[in-house]
Amino acid sequence: MPKNPGYRNKNNAPRKRQVQLDEQNPVVLAFRSYASELDSKHDRHERILKLSRDITIESKRIIFFLHSIDARKENKAKVLEEAQQRLTKLIEVNFRAIALELRDQDVYQFRAAYSPGLQEFIEAYTYMEYLCNEDNAEHSKPVSDWSALQSVMQYEIEANKEEPVKEEDIPISGDQMEARAIQKFQFFVDPTEYILGVSDLTGELMRRCINSLGSGDTDTCMETCKALQQFYTGYISLNCQRARELWRKITTMRQSMLKAENVCYNVKVRGGEAAKCANFDQKPADDTDEGFY
C-alpha cells in the first residue's frame, strides 16, 4: 500500500471531459467576430507601420541631400528640383497607400503607426520650401501652413466598375455617373503632427547656418539665424507645458537658436576668422533666463 493513502497515481486520475463548443452559440460567434476584427486591425497597423518606415528613411535622405547645396558650386536649383520630385513621389505613392488603408477607419487609432514618418516628411517638405523661398522676397511665408499641406494630400480613385447596378440607380445623368465612377479621399494631416514636424525644421536651419558660414556665405548665415528666432518666438507663445513632446522640442529649438546666435556673434566680432577659430558647440548655461520660464 502507498505510504500516503490520499495519493493517487496520475494514470488512475479521472480524465477531464472534453467539452465541444457549439459553433452556433451567439457568444462563440461574437468572440469569433471580435478576433477577426482585431486581426484585421493589427494587420492594417503593420502595413501602415512599414509604409511609415519607408517615408522616414526617404525623408532623411532628402534632408541630407538638401544640405549638399553649396553657393560655391551653384547647384541649388538642381538639388531643389530633384528633392521636389522625390517628395512628390512620397505623396503620390506612400501617403496614398496609407490613405487607402485608412479609408472608413478611425485615423486616430493608427496615429502612432504613421506619426514618425509624417513628422519627418513635414520636416523635409518645409525645409525644401524654405530653401525655395528664402531668395524670393515676394513670398511672405517661408513655409506652407497646415491647410496648404492638407490640400496636397487629396487623391482620387476609380470606383469598381464590376459592382452590380441597382434598378433604381439606372436612370441617372452623365454627371452623376462620372461622380460615382471617381471617388475622392484624402490623407488626414493632424494639425498637432504638423506643429511637431515644423519644430524639427529648426534643427536643419541651425545646420544650414553653420554650413553656410563654413562656405563663406555670411549673409545666409544671418538670415537663417533671424528665421530661427522668428520660429522660436512663435513657439514659446504657445501654452504647451502639458504637451510633453512639444515642450521637449521647444527646448531643443532653443538650443539650436543659441548655437546659431553664437555663430552670428562670432561672425560680427571676428569677421573672416570666425570660421577658423570659433567654437560653435558651446552649450548655454543652465541658469540662463530669457524671461520665458
Short mmCIF file of C-alpha atoms in Angstrom, two decimals:
data_model
loop_
_atom_site.label_atom_id
_atom_site.label_comp_id
_atom_site.label_asym_id
_atom_site.label_seq_id
_atom_site.Cartn_x
_atom_site.Cartn_y
_atom_site.Cartn_z
CA MET A 1 0.00 0.00 0.00
CA PRO A 2 1.30 3.51 -0.63
CA LYS A 3 2.57 5.47 2.32
CA ASN A 4 0.19 8.30 1.63
CA PRO A 5 -3.32 6.87 1.37
CA GLY A 6 -4.58 10.10 -0.18
CA TYR A 7 -2.10 9.84 -3.04
CA ARG A 8 -3.48 8.77 -6.38
CA ASN A 9 -1.48 7.91 -9.41
CA LYS A 10 -1.82 10.21 -12.40
CA ASN A 11 -2.74 7.26 -14.57
CA ASN A 12 -5.66 6.46 -12.29
CA ALA A 13 -6.82 10.08 -12.06
CA PRO A 14 -10.18 10.77 -13.65
CA ARG A 15 -9.88 12.20 -17.11
CA LYS A 16 -11.19 15.66 -17.84
CA ARG A 17 -14.22 15.71 -20.01
CA GLN A 18 -13.65 17.44 -23.34
CA VAL A 19 -16.43 19.86 -23.96
CA GLN A 20 -17.26 20.54 -27.57
CA LEU A 21 -18.12 24.14 -28.29
CA ASP A 22 -21.29 24.90 -30.08
CA GLU A 23 -20.14 26.94 -33.07
CA GLN A 24 -23.65 28.34 -33.47
CA ASN A 25 -23.68 29.71 -29.95
CA PRO A 26 -24.20 33.53 -30.06
CA VAL A 27 -21.37 34.08 -27.55
CA VAL A 28 -18.92 32.00 -29.60
CA LEU A 29 -19.95 33.76 -32.78
CA ALA A 30 -19.45 37.15 -31.12
CA PHE A 31 -15.94 36.27 -29.97
CA ARG A 32 -15.07 34.90 -33.42
CA SER A 33 -16.13 38.24 -34.85
CA TYR A 34 -14.02 40.11 -32.28
CA ALA A 35 -10.97 38.00 -33.11
CA SER A 36 -11.37 38.61 -36.83
CA GLU A 37 -11.75 42.37 -36.26
CA LEU A 38 -8.64 42.52 -34.05
CA ASP A 39 -6.57 40.52 -36.55
CA SER A 40 -7.64 42.86 -39.34
CA LYS A 41 -6.73 45.90 -37.25
CA HIS A 42 -3.29 44.51 -36.34
CA ASP A 43 -2.54 43.62 -39.96
CA ARG A 44 -3.52 47.11 -41.10
CA HIS A 45 -1.36 48.62 -38.35
CA GLU A 46 1.67 46.62 -39.53
CA ARG A 47 1.17 47.63 -43.15
CA ILE A 48 0.91 51.32 -42.20
CA LEU A 49 3.99 51.00 -39.98
CA LYS A 50 6.05 49.59 -42.85
CA LEU A 51 4.95 52.43 -45.14
CA SER A 52 5.83 54.95 -42.43
CA ARG A 53 9.32 53.50 -42.10
CA ASP A 54 9.89 53.90 -45.83
CA ILE A 55 8.71 57.53 -45.59
CA THR A 56 11.06 58.19 -42.67
CA ILE A 57 14.08 56.74 -44.46
CA GLU A 58 13.43 58.60 -47.71
CA SER A 59 12.71 61.88 -45.89
CA LYS A 60 16.01 61.67 -44.02
CA ARG A 61 17.82 61.06 -47.31
CA ILE A 62 16.12 64.08 -48.87
CA ILE A 63 17.14 66.30 -45.93
CA PHE A 64 20.71 65.10 -46.22
CA PHE A 65 20.57 65.76 -49.96
CA LEU A 66 19.28 69.31 -49.39
CA HIS A 67 22.26 70.02 -47.15
CA SER A 68 24.52 69.43 -50.15
CA ILE A 69 23.52 72.84 -51.55
CA ASP A 70 26.65 74.96 -51.82
CA ALA A 71 26.81 78.53 -53.09
CA ARG A 72 30.27 77.89 -54.48
CA LYS A 73 29.02 75.01 -56.65
CA GLU A 74 25.87 76.85 -57.75
CA ASN A 75 23.85 73.63 -57.53
CA LYS A 76 20.83 74.96 -55.64
CA ALA A 77 18.33 74.84 -58.50
CA LYS A 78 19.29 71.30 -59.49
CA VAL A 79 19.16 69.98 -55.91
CA LEU A 80 15.79 71.60 -55.20
CA GLU A 81 14.28 70.21 -58.39
CA GLU A 82 15.33 66.65 -57.58
CA ALA A 83 14.25 66.97 -53.96
CA GLN A 84 10.82 68.22 -55.02
CA GLN A 85 10.39 65.27 -57.37
CA ARG A 86 11.27 62.81 -54.61
CA LEU A 87 8.87 64.47 -52.17
CA THR A 88 6.11 64.39 -54.77
CA LYS A 89 6.72 60.68 -55.23
CA LEU A 90 6.29 60.12 -51.50
CA ILE A 91 2.97 61.96 -51.63
CA GLU A 92 1.69 60.09 -54.67
CA VAL A 93 2.85 56.61 -53.63
CA ASN A 94 3.46 56.13 -49.91
CA PHE A 95 0.95 58.56 -48.44
CA ARG A 96 -1.64 57.47 -50.98
CA ALA A 97 -1.19 53.87 -49.83
CA ILE A 98 -1.65 54.92 -46.19
CA ALA A 99 -4.73 56.95 -47.13
CA LEU A 100 -6.22 53.87 -48.81
CA GLU A 101 -5.59 51.85 -45.65
CA LEU A 102 -7.29 54.49 -43.51
CA ARG A 103 -10.41 54.84 -45.64
CA ASP A 104 -13.54 54.38 -43.49
CA GLN A 105 -11.29 53.92 -40.43
CA ASP A 106 -10.67 55.95 -37.30
CA VAL A 107 -7.36 57.62 -38.16
CA TYR A 108 -6.53 58.29 -34.51
CA GLN A 109 -6.39 54.56 -33.79
CA PHE A 110 -3.47 54.26 -36.22
CA ARG A 111 -1.81 57.61 -35.49
CA ALA A 112 1.12 56.04 -33.64
CA ALA A 113 1.91 53.90 -36.70
CA TYR A 114 2.44 56.75 -39.17
CA SER A 115 3.30 59.66 -36.84
CA PRO A 116 7.15 59.36 -37.06
CA GLY A 117 7.09 59.18 -40.85
CA LEU A 118 4.67 62.09 -41.16
CA GLN A 119 6.75 64.34 -38.89
CA GLU A 120 9.94 63.51 -40.78
CA PHE A 121 8.21 64.19 -44.09
CA ILE A 122 6.90 67.57 -42.85
CA GLU A 123 10.43 68.45 -41.78
CA ALA A 124 11.82 67.61 -45.23
CA TYR A 125 8.92 69.27 -47.09
CA THR A 126 9.09 72.54 -45.14
CA TYR A 127 12.89 72.64 -45.38
CA MET A 128 12.63 72.31 -49.15
CA GLU A 129 10.05 75.11 -49.23
CA TYR A 130 12.22 77.33 -47.05
CA LEU A 131 15.16 76.91 -49.41
CA CYS A 132 12.94 77.68 -52.40
CA ASN A 133 11.51 80.86 -50.88
CA GLU A 134 14.49 82.26 -48.99
CA ASP A 135 15.68 84.23 -52.03
CA ASN A 136 12.20 85.29 -53.14
CA ALA A 137 11.07 88.48 -51.42
CA GLU A 138 7.52 88.14 -52.80
CA HIS A 139 6.72 85.20 -50.52
CA SER A 140 5.76 86.45 -47.07
CA LYS A 141 5.69 82.89 -45.69
CA PRO A 142 8.86 80.81 -45.95
CA VAL A 143 6.90 77.54 -45.47
CA SER A 144 3.35 76.42 -46.19
CA ASP A 145 0.74 76.34 -43.49
CA TRP A 146 -1.27 73.31 -42.45
CA SER A 147 -4.13 73.88 -44.89
CA ALA A 148 -1.76 74.14 -47.86
CA LEU A 149 -0.12 70.84 -46.95
CA GLN A 150 -3.51 69.20 -46.43
CA SER A 151 -4.63 70.31 -49.90
CA VAL A 152 -1.69 68.42 -51.42
CA MET A 153 -2.82 65.17 -49.78
CA GLN A 154 -6.01 64.85 -51.88
CA TYR A 155 -6.46 61.76 -54.04
CA GLU A 156 -8.92 60.19 -56.47
CA ILE A 157 -9.64 56.59 -57.30
CA GLU A 158 -11.87 54.94 -59.85
CA ALA A 159 -14.81 53.06 -58.40
CA ASN A 160 -15.21 49.34 -59.01
CA LYS A 161 -16.89 49.04 -62.37
CA GLU A 162 -17.89 45.43 -61.67
CA GLU A 163 -20.29 46.38 -58.87
CA PRO A 164 -23.89 45.40 -59.64
CA VAL A 165 -26.13 48.29 -60.66
CA LYS A 166 -29.42 48.58 -58.80
CA GLU A 167 -32.60 49.05 -60.75
CA GLU A 168 -33.45 52.33 -59.01
CA ASP A 169 -29.97 53.70 -59.93
CA ILE A 170 -30.32 53.15 -63.67
CA PRO A 171 -31.94 56.46 -64.69
CA ILE A 172 -29.09 58.81 -63.75
CA SER A 173 -27.39 61.61 -65.64
CA GLY A 174 -23.88 61.63 -67.05
CA ASP A 175 -22.55 63.89 -64.31
CA GLN A 176 -23.82 61.50 -61.64
CA MET A 177 -22.23 58.58 -63.42
CA GLU A 178 -18.88 60.40 -63.52
CA ALA A 179 -19.13 61.35 -59.84
CA ARG A 180 -19.91 57.75 -58.91
CA ALA A 181 -17.06 56.44 -61.06
CA ILE A 182 -14.47 58.64 -59.30
CA GLN A 183 -14.20 58.53 -55.53
CA LYS A 184 -12.21 61.17 -53.65
CA PHE A 185 -10.31 60.59 -50.43
CA GLN A 186 -7.50 62.24 -48.52
CA PHE A 187 -4.68 61.60 -46.10
CA PHE A 188 -5.59 63.49 -42.95
CA VAL A 189 -2.69 65.63 -41.69
CA ASP A 190 -3.23 66.11 -37.97
CA PRO A 191 -2.51 69.76 -37.04
CA THR A 192 -0.62 68.52 -33.98
CA GLU A 193 1.66 66.45 -36.18
CA TYR A 194 2.22 69.48 -38.40
CA ILE A 195 3.32 71.62 -35.44
CA LEU A 196 5.68 68.91 -34.21
CA GLY A 197 7.13 68.41 -37.70
CA VAL A 198 7.78 72.11 -38.24
CA SER A 199 9.51 72.30 -34.85
CA ASP A 200 12.07 69.79 -36.14
CA LEU A 201 12.80 72.13 -39.05
CA THR A 202 14.75 74.44 -36.74
CA GLY A 203 17.47 71.82 -36.30
CA GLU A 204 18.06 71.78 -40.05
CA LEU A 205 18.12 75.58 -40.14
CA MET A 206 20.79 75.58 -37.45
CA ARG A 207 22.91 73.19 -39.52
CA ARG A 208 22.41 75.35 -42.59
CA CYS A 209 23.51 78.40 -40.62
CA ILE A 210 26.77 76.73 -39.62
CA ASN A 211 27.37 75.17 -43.05
CA SER A 212 26.83 78.50 -44.81
CA LEU A 213 29.46 80.09 -42.60
CA GLY A 214 31.89 77.33 -43.48
CA SER A 215 31.37 78.09 -47.17
CA GLY A 216 31.86 81.81 -46.58
CA ASP A 217 28.22 82.81 -47.13
CA THR A 218 27.72 85.08 -44.11
CA ASP A 219 24.53 86.68 -45.47
CA THR A 220 22.74 83.31 -45.49
CA CYS A 221 24.07 82.68 -42.00
CA MET A 222 22.50 85.88 -40.69
CA GLU A 223 19.16 85.37 -42.47
CA THR A 224 18.87 81.80 -41.21
CA CYS A 225 19.52 82.95 -37.65
CA LYS A 226 16.70 85.51 -37.98
CA ALA A 227 14.35 82.79 -39.22
CA LEU A 228 15.26 80.64 -36.21
CA GLN A 229 14.47 83.49 -33.85
CA GLN A 230 11.09 84.02 -35.52
CA PHE A 231 10.23 80.33 -35.21
CA TYR A 232 11.27 80.26 -31.56
CA THR A 233 9.29 83.43 -30.78
CA GLY A 234 6.18 81.84 -32.26
CA TYR A 235 6.55 78.54 -30.45
CA ILE A 236 7.17 79.97 -26.98
CA SER A 237 3.91 81.92 -27.30
CA LEU A 238 2.07 78.57 -27.15
CA ASN A 239 0.81 77.43 -23.77
CA CYS A 240 2.18 73.89 -24.03
CA GLN A 241 3.52 72.99 -20.58
CA ARG A 242 1.31 69.91 -20.54
CA ALA A 243 2.24 68.88 -24.09
CA ARG A 244 5.33 66.93 -23.13
CA GLU A 245 6.59 66.14 -26.63
CA LEU A 246 6.16 69.69 -27.91
CA TRP A 247 7.81 71.20 -24.83
CA ARG A 248 10.79 68.90 -25.31
CA LYS A 249 11.12 70.02 -28.94
CA ILE A 250 10.88 73.69 -27.94
CA THR A 251 13.77 73.12 -25.53
CA THR A 252 15.80 71.61 -28.38
CA MET A 253 14.76 74.53 -30.60
CA ARG A 254 16.13 76.97 -28.05
CA GLN A 255 19.48 75.20 -28.03
CA SER A 256 19.62 75.33 -31.84
CA MET A 257 18.79 79.03 -31.83
CA LEU A 258 21.50 79.81 -29.27
CA LYS A 259 24.05 77.92 -31.37
CA ALA A 260 23.07 79.94 -34.43
CA GLU A 261 23.28 83.18 -32.45
CA ASN A 262 26.74 82.19 -31.24
CA VAL A 263 27.78 81.68 -34.87
CA CYS A 264 26.48 85.10 -35.91
CA TYR A 265 28.16 86.70 -32.90
CA ASN A 266 31.50 85.25 -33.95
CA VAL A 267 30.94 86.49 -37.50
CA LYS A 268 30.29 90.03 -36.31
CA VAL A 269 33.19 90.10 -33.83
CA ARG A 270 35.88 88.13 -35.64
CA GLY A 271 34.80 88.53 -39.24
CA GLY A 272 36.60 86.13 -41.59
CA GLU A 273 38.43 84.45 -38.71
CA ALA A 274 35.19 83.11 -37.25
CA ALA A 275 35.07 80.02 -39.45
CA LYS A 276 38.60 79.06 -38.37
CA CYS A 277 38.69 79.96 -34.70
CA ALA A 278 35.14 79.84 -33.36
CA ASN A 279 33.76 77.01 -31.28
CA PHE A 280 30.08 76.58 -32.15
CA ASP A 281 29.31 73.70 -29.78
CA GLN A 282 29.16 75.74 -26.60
CA LYS A 283 26.04 74.91 -24.62
CA PRO A 284 24.15 77.67 -22.81
CA ALA A 285 24.41 77.79 -19.07
CA ASP A 286 21.62 76.18 -17.07
CA ASP A 287 20.90 79.41 -15.20
CA THR A 288 20.29 81.37 -18.43
CA ASP A 289 16.96 83.14 -18.09
CA GLU A 290 15.38 84.96 -21.00
CA GLY A 291 12.14 85.72 -19.21
CA PHE A 292 10.25 82.81 -20.81
CA TYR A 293 10.42 80.35 -17.89
#
